[in-house]
mmCIF file of C-alpha atoms in Angstrom:
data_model
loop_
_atom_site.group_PDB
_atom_site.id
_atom_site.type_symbol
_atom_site.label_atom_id
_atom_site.label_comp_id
_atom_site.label_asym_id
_atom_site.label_seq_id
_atom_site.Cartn_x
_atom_site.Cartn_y
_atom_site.Cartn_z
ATOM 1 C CA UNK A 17 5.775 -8.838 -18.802
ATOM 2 C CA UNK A 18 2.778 -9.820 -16.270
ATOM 3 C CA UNK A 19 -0.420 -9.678 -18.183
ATOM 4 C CA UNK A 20 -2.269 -9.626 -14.875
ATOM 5 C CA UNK A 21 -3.117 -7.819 -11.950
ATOM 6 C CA UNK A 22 -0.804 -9.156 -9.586
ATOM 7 C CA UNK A 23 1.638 -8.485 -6.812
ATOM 8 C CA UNK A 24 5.530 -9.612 -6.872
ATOM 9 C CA UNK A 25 8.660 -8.776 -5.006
ATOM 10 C CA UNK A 26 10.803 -6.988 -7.974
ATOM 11 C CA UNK A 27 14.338 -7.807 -8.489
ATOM 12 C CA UNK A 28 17.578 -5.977 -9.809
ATOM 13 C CA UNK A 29 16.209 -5.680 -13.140
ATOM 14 C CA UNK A 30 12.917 -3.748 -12.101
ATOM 15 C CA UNK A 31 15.079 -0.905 -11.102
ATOM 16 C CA UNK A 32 14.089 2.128 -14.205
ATOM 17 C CA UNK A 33 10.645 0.803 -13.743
ATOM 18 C CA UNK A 34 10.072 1.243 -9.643
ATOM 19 C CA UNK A 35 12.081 4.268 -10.133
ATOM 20 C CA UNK A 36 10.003 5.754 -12.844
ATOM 21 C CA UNK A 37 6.590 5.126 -10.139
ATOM 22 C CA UNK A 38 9.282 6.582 -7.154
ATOM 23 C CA UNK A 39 9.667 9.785 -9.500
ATOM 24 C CA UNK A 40 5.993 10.509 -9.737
ATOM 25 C CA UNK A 41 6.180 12.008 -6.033
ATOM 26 C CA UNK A 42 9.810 12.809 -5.697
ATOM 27 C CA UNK A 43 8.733 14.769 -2.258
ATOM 28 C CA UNK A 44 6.569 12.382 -0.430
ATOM 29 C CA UNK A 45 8.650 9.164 -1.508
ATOM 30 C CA UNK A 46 12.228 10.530 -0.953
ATOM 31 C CA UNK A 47 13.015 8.413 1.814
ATOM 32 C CA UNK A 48 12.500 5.267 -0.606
ATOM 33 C CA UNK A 49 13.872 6.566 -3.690
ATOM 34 C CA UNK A 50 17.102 7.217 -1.538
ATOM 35 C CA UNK A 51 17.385 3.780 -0.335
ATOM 36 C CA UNK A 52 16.917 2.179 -4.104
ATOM 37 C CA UNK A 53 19.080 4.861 -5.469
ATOM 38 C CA UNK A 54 21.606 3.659 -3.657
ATOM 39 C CA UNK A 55 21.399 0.397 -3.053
ATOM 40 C CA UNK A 56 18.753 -1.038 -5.817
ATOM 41 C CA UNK A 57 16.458 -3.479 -5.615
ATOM 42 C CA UNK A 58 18.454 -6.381 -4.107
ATOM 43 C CA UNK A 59 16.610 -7.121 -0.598
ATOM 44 C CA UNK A 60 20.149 -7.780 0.578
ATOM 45 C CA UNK A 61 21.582 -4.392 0.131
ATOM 46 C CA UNK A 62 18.143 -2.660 0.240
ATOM 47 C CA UNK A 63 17.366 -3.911 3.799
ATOM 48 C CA UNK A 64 14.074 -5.463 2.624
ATOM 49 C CA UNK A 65 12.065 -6.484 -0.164
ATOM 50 C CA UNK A 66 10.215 -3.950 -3.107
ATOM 51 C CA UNK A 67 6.356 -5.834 -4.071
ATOM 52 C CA UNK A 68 5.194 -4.203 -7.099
ATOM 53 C CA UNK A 69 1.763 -4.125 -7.739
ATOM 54 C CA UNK A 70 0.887 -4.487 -11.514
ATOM 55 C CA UNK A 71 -2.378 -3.516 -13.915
ATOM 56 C CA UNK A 72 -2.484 -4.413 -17.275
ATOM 57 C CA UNK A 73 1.039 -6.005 -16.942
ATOM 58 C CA UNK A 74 2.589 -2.511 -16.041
ATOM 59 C CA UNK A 75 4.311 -1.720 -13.107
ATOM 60 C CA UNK A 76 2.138 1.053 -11.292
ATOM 61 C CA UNK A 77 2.352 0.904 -7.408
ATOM 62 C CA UNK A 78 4.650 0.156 -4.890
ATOM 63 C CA UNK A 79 5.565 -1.635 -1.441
ATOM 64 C CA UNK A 80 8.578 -1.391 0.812
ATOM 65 C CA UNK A 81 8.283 -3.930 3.175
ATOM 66 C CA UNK A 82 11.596 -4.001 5.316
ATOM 67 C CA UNK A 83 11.977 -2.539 8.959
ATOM 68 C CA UNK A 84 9.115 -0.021 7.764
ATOM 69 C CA UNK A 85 6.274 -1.162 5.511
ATOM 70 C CA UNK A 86 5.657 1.684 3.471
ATOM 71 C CA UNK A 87 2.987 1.993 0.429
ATOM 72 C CA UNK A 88 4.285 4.029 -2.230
ATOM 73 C CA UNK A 89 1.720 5.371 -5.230
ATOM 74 C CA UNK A 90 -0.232 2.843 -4.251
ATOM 75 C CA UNK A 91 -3.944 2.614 -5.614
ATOM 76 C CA UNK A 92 -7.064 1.327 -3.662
ATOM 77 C CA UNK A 93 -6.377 -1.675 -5.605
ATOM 78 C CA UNK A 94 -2.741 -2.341 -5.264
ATOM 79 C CA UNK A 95 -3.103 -1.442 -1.283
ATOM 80 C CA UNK A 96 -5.725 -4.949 -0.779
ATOM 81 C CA UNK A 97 -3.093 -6.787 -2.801
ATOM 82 C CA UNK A 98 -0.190 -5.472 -0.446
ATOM 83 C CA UNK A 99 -2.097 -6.380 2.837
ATOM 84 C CA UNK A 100 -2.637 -9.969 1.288
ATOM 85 C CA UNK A 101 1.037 -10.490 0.770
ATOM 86 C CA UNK A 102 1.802 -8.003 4.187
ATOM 87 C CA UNK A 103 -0.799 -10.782 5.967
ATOM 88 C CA UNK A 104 0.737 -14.205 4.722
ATOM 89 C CA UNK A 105 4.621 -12.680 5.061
ATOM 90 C CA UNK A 106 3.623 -11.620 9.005
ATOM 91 C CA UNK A 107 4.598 -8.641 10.571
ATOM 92 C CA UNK A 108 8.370 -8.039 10.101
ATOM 93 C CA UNK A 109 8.671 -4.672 10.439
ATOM 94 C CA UNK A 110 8.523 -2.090 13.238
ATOM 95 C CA UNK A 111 5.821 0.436 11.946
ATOM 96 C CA UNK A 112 3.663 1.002 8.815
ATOM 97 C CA UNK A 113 4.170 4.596 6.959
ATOM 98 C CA UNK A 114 3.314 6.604 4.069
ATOM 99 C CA UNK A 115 1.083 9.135 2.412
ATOM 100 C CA UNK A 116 -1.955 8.908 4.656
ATOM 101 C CA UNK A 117 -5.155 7.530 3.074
ATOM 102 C CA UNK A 118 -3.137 4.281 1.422
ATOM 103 C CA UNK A 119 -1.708 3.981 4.872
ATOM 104 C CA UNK A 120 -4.356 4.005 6.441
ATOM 105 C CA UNK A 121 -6.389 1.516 4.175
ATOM 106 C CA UNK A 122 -3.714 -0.636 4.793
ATOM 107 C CA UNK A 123 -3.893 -1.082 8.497
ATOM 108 C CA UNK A 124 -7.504 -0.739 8.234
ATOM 109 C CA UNK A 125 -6.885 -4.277 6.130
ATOM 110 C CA UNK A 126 -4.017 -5.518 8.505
ATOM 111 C CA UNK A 127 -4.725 -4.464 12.259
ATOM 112 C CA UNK A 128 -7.102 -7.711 12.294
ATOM 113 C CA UNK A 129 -4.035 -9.972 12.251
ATOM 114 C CA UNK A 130 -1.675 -7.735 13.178
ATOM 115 C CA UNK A 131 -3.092 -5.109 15.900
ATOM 116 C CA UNK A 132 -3.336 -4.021 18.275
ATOM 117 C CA UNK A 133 -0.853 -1.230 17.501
ATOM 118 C CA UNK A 134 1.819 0.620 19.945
ATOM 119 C CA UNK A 135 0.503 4.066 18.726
ATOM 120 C CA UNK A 136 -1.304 5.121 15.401
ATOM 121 C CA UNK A 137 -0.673 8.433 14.459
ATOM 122 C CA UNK A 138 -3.530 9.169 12.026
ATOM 123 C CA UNK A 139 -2.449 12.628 10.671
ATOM 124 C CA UNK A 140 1.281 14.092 9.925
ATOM 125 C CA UNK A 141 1.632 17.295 8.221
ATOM 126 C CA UNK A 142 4.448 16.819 5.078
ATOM 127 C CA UNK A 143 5.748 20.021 4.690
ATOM 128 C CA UNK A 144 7.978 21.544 1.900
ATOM 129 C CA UNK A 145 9.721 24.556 0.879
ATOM 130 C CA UNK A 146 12.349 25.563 -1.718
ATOM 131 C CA UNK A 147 13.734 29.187 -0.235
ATOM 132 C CA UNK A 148 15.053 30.543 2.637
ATOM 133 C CA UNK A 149 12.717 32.813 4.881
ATOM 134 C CA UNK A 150 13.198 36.796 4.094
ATOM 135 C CA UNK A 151 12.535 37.574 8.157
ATOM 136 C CA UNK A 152 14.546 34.842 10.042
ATOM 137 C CA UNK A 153 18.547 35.075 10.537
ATOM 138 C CA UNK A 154 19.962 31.544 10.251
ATOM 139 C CA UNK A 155 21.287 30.683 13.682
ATOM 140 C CA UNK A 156 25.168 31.211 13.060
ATOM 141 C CA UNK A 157 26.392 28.800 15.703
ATOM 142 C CA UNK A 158 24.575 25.531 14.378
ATOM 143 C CA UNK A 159 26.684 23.822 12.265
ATOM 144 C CA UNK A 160 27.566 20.649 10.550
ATOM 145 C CA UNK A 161 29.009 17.971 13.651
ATOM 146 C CA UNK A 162 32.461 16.755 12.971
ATOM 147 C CA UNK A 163 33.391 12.772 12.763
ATOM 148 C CA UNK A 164 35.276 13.022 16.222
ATOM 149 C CA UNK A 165 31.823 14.455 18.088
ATOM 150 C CA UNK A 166 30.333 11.249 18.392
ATOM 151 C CA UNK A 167 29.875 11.186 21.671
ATOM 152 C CA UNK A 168 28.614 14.835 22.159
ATOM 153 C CA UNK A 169 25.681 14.266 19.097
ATOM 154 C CA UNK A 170 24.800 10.737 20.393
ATOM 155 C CA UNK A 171 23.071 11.276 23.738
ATOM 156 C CA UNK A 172 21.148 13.828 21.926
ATOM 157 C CA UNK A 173 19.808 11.780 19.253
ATOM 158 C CA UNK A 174 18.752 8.927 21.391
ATOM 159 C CA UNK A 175 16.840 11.513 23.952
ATOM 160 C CA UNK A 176 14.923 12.526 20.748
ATOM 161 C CA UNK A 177 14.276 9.009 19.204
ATOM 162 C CA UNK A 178 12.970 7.905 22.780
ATOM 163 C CA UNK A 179 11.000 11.423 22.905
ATOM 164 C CA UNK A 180 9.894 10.599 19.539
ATOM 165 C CA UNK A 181 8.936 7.195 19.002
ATOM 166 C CA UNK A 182 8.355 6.112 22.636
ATOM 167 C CA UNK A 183 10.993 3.742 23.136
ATOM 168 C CA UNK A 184 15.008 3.850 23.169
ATOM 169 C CA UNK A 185 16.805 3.156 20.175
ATOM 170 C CA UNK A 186 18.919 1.309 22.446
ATOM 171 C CA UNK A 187 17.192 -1.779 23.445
ATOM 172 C CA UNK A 188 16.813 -4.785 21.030
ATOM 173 C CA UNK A 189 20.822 -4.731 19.145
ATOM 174 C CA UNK A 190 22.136 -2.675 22.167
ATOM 175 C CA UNK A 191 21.762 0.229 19.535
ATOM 176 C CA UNK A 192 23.876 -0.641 17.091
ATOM 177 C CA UNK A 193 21.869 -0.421 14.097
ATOM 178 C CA UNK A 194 20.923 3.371 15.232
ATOM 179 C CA UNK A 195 24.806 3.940 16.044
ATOM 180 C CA UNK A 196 25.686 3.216 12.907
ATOM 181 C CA UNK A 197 23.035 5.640 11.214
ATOM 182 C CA UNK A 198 23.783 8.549 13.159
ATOM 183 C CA UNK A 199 27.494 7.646 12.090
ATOM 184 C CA UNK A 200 26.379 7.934 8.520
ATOM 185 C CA UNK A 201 24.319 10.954 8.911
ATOM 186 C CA UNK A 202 27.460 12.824 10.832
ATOM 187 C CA UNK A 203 30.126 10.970 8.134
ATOM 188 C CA UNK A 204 28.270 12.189 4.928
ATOM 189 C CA UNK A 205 27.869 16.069 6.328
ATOM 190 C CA UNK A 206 24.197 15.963 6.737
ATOM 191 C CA UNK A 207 24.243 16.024 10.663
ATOM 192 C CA UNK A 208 23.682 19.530 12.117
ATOM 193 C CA UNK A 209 24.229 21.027 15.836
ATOM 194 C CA UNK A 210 24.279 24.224 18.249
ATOM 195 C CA UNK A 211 26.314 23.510 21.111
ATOM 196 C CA UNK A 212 26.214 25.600 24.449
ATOM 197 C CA UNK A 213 29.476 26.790 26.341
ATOM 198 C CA UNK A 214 29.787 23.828 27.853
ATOM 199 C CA UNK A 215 29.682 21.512 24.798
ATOM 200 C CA UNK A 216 26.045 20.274 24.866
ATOM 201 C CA UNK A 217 23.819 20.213 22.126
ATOM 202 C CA UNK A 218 21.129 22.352 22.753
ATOM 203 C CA UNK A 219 19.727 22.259 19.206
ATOM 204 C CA UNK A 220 20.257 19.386 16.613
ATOM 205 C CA UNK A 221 18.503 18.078 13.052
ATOM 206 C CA UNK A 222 19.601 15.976 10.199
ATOM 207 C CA UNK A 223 19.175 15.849 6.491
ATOM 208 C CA UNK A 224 17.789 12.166 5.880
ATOM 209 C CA UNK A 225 17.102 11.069 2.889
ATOM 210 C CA UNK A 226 18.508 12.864 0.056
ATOM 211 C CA UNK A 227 17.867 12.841 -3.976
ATOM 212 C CA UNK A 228 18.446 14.976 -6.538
ATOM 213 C CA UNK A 229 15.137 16.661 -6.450
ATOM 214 C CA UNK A 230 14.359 16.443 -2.649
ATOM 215 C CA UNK A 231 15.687 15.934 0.816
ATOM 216 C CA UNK A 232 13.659 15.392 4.467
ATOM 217 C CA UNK A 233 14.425 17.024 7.163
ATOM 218 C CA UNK A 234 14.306 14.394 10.548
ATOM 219 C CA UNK A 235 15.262 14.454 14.400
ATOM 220 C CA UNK A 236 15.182 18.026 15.178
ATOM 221 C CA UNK A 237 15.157 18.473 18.640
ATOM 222 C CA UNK A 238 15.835 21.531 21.331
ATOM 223 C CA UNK A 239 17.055 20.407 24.443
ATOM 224 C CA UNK A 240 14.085 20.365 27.239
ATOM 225 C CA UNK A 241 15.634 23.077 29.043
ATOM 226 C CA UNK A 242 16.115 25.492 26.337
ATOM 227 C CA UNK A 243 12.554 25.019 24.810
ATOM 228 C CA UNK A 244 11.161 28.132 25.108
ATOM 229 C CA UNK A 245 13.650 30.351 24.423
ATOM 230 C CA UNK A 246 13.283 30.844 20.225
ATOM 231 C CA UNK A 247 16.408 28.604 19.274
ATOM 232 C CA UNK A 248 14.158 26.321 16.767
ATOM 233 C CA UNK A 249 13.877 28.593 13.807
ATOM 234 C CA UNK A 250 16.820 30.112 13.471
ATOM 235 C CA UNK A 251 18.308 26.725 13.823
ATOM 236 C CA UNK A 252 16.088 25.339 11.031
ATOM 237 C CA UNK A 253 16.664 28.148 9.271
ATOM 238 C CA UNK A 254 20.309 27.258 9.448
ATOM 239 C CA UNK A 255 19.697 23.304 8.159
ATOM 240 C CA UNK A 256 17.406 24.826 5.131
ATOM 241 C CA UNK A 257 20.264 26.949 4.102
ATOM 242 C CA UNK A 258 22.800 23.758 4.282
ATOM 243 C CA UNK A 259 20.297 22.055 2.524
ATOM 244 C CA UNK A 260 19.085 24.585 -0.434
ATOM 245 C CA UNK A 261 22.922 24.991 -0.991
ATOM 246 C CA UNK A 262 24.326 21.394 -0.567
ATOM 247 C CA UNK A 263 21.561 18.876 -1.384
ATOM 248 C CA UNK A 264 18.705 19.706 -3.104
ATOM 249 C CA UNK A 265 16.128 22.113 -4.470
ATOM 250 C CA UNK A 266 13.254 21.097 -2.281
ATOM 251 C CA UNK A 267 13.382 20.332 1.450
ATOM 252 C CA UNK A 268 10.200 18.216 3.248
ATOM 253 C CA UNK A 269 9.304 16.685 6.570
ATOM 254 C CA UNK A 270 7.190 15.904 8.341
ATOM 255 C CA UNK A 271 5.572 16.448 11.930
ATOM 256 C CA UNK A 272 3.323 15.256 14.277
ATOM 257 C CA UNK A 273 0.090 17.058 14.120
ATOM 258 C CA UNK A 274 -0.240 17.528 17.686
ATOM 259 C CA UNK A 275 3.446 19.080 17.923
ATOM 260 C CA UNK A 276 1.881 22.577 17.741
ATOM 261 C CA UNK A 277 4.911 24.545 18.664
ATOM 262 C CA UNK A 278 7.297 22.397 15.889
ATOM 263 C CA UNK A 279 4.620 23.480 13.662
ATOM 264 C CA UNK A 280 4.527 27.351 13.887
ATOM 265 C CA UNK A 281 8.313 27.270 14.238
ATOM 266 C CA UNK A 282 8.552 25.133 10.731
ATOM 267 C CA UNK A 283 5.575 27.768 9.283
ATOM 268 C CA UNK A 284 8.084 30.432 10.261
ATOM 269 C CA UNK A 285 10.457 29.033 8.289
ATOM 270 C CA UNK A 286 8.622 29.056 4.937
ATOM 271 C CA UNK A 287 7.395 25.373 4.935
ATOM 272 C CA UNK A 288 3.755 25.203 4.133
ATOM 273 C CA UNK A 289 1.713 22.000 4.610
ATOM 274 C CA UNK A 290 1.187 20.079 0.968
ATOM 275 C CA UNK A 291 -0.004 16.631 2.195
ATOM 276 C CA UNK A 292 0.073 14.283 5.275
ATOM 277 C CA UNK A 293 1.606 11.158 6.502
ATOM 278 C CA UNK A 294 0.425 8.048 8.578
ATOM 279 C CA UNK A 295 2.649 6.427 11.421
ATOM 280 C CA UNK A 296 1.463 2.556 13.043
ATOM 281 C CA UNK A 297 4.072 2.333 15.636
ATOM 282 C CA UNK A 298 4.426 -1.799 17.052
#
C-alpha cells in the first residue's frame, strides 16, 4: 500500500479498488466503468492506461488517459497530480472529458503545453431519467438495426459524428476504428433506427455504455431534412423504453448546451438536468 500522496498507472490487481471509486457516481462515470468492466485494467485490452491518484495510501481518484483523457472523482488535489503526469506523458489523446469543474481545472493546468484547443465546450447538460414519459407515444417504427443494415446505419452515423465533433470519423485509419464501433453497437442490440419508405434513416441513437446501474444515451440524430417535423421524442421515447426494459434502471446523456432544440425534446422525454460535462476537442 502507498503511504503517500502520489499518482500511478494501476494494474490488473487494482481492479475492486478503481471500481469501488467508479461506483461512487455510477451515472456520470458509466462510460469508464463499462470499459474496465469489461476489459479491466490491462492498458492493452482497456485501450489506455488507469493513473490512480492516492491520499493516505488509499486509492481515491481517478484518470483515464487513452484516446480520451477523462478525470474521474477526481479532487482539486488529485487533478494537479494528473496534469503533471498528463504534461510529461504528452498529449495522446483526442479530447479531454468529464464532470465539468475537474475538467476544466485540468485544461486550465494543461492548455499551456498543450493548447491551443480545436473547440472547448465549457458546459454540457448530463441528463438522467429512470421512467418512461406519461404524454409521449414511443415512435413505433424505430427499432433496433439488424447485423445485415450496415450500410443503411453507417452513412448516418458518420453525418452525425462529423455534425458532432467537427471532423469525419473517416480520416486518420480510413475509419476503421469507428466501423468497428458502430459494428459493436448494431451486433450487441443497442443500435436504434426509423427508416423512411425508401430505406433511409431519418432518425437514429445508440445505447453506449452500459452497466448494471446505468446506460448513456449517444449519437442521436434526425436527418437535416426531417428536423422540424417532431420525430425526436417519440424516437427517444422509443430508445428509453429499449433501454428501461433491456439495460438498465437509469438512462443519462449528455448534450451540448447550445443544442436548444435536443434539449426541450430530451426535457419532453422526462430527463431532467443533474450535472454537466466538459468537452476539449484537439
Amino acid at each position: 500500500m502507498l503511504t503517500q500522496t502520489t499518482t500511478r498507472v494501476l494494474d490488473p490487481s487494482d481492479l475492486d479498488a478503481a471500481l469501488a471509486v467508479l461506483d461512487r457516481e455510477p451515472v456520470a462515470n458509466a462510460f469508464v466503468t463499462a470499459r474496465v468492466q469489461v476489459a479491466g485494467l490491462d492498458p492493452w485490452r482497456l485501450g489506455g492506461e488507469m493513473w490512480g491518484w492516492y491520499e493516505d495510501g488509499m486509492l481515491a481518484s481517478l484518470c483515464y488517459a487513452g484516446a480520451n483523457l477523462v478525470p474521474i472523482c477526481a479532487t482539486p488535489r488529485a487533478v494537479r497530480g494528473f496534469a503533471d503526469r498528463a504534461r510529461r506523458a504528452g498529449r495522446r489523446c483526442s479530447s479531454i472529458v468529464g464532470p465539468a469543474t475537474p475538467t476544466a481545472q485540468l485544461w486550465r493546468l494543461l492548455e499551456p503545453s498543450w493548447g491551443p484547443a480545436r473547440e472547448v465546450r465549457t458546459r454540457q447538460p448530463l441528463m438522467v431519467t429512470d421512467r418512461l414519459p406519461d404524454d409521449i407515444t414511443p415512435d413505433p417504427y424505430v427499432r433496433r438495426v439488424r447485423k445485415d443494415e450496415m450500410d443503411t446505419i453507417m452513412p448516418a452515423c458518420v453525418a452525425m459524428f462529423t455534425e458532432e465533433v467537427g471532423v469525419s470519423p473517416m480520416a486518420g485509419d480510413g475509419g476503421l476504428l469507428y466501423q468497428a464501433r458502430v459494428a459493436e453497437l448494431v451486433g450487441s442490440g443497442r443500435s436504434f433506427a426509423r427508416l423512411d419508405q425508401d430505406g433511409k434513416v431519418v432518425f437514429k441513437a445508440e445505447i453506449g455504455a452500459a452497466t448494471p446501474h446505468a446506460c448513456q444515451v449517444q449519437g442521436v440524430w434526425v436527418a437535416p431534412e426531417y428536423r422540424g417535423r417532431g420525430l425526436a421524442a417519440p424516437g427517444m421515447a422509443a430508445v428509453l423504453r429499449y433501454a428501461l426494459e433491456d439495460v438498465a434502471p437509469v438512462v443519462s446523456l449528455y448534450v451540448n448546451d447550445f443544442n436548444t432544440a435536443a434539449r426541450a425534446a430530451y426535457r419532453r422525454v422526462g430527463f431532467q438536468e443533474v450535472g454537466a460535462f466538459m468537452s476539449v476537442l484537439f
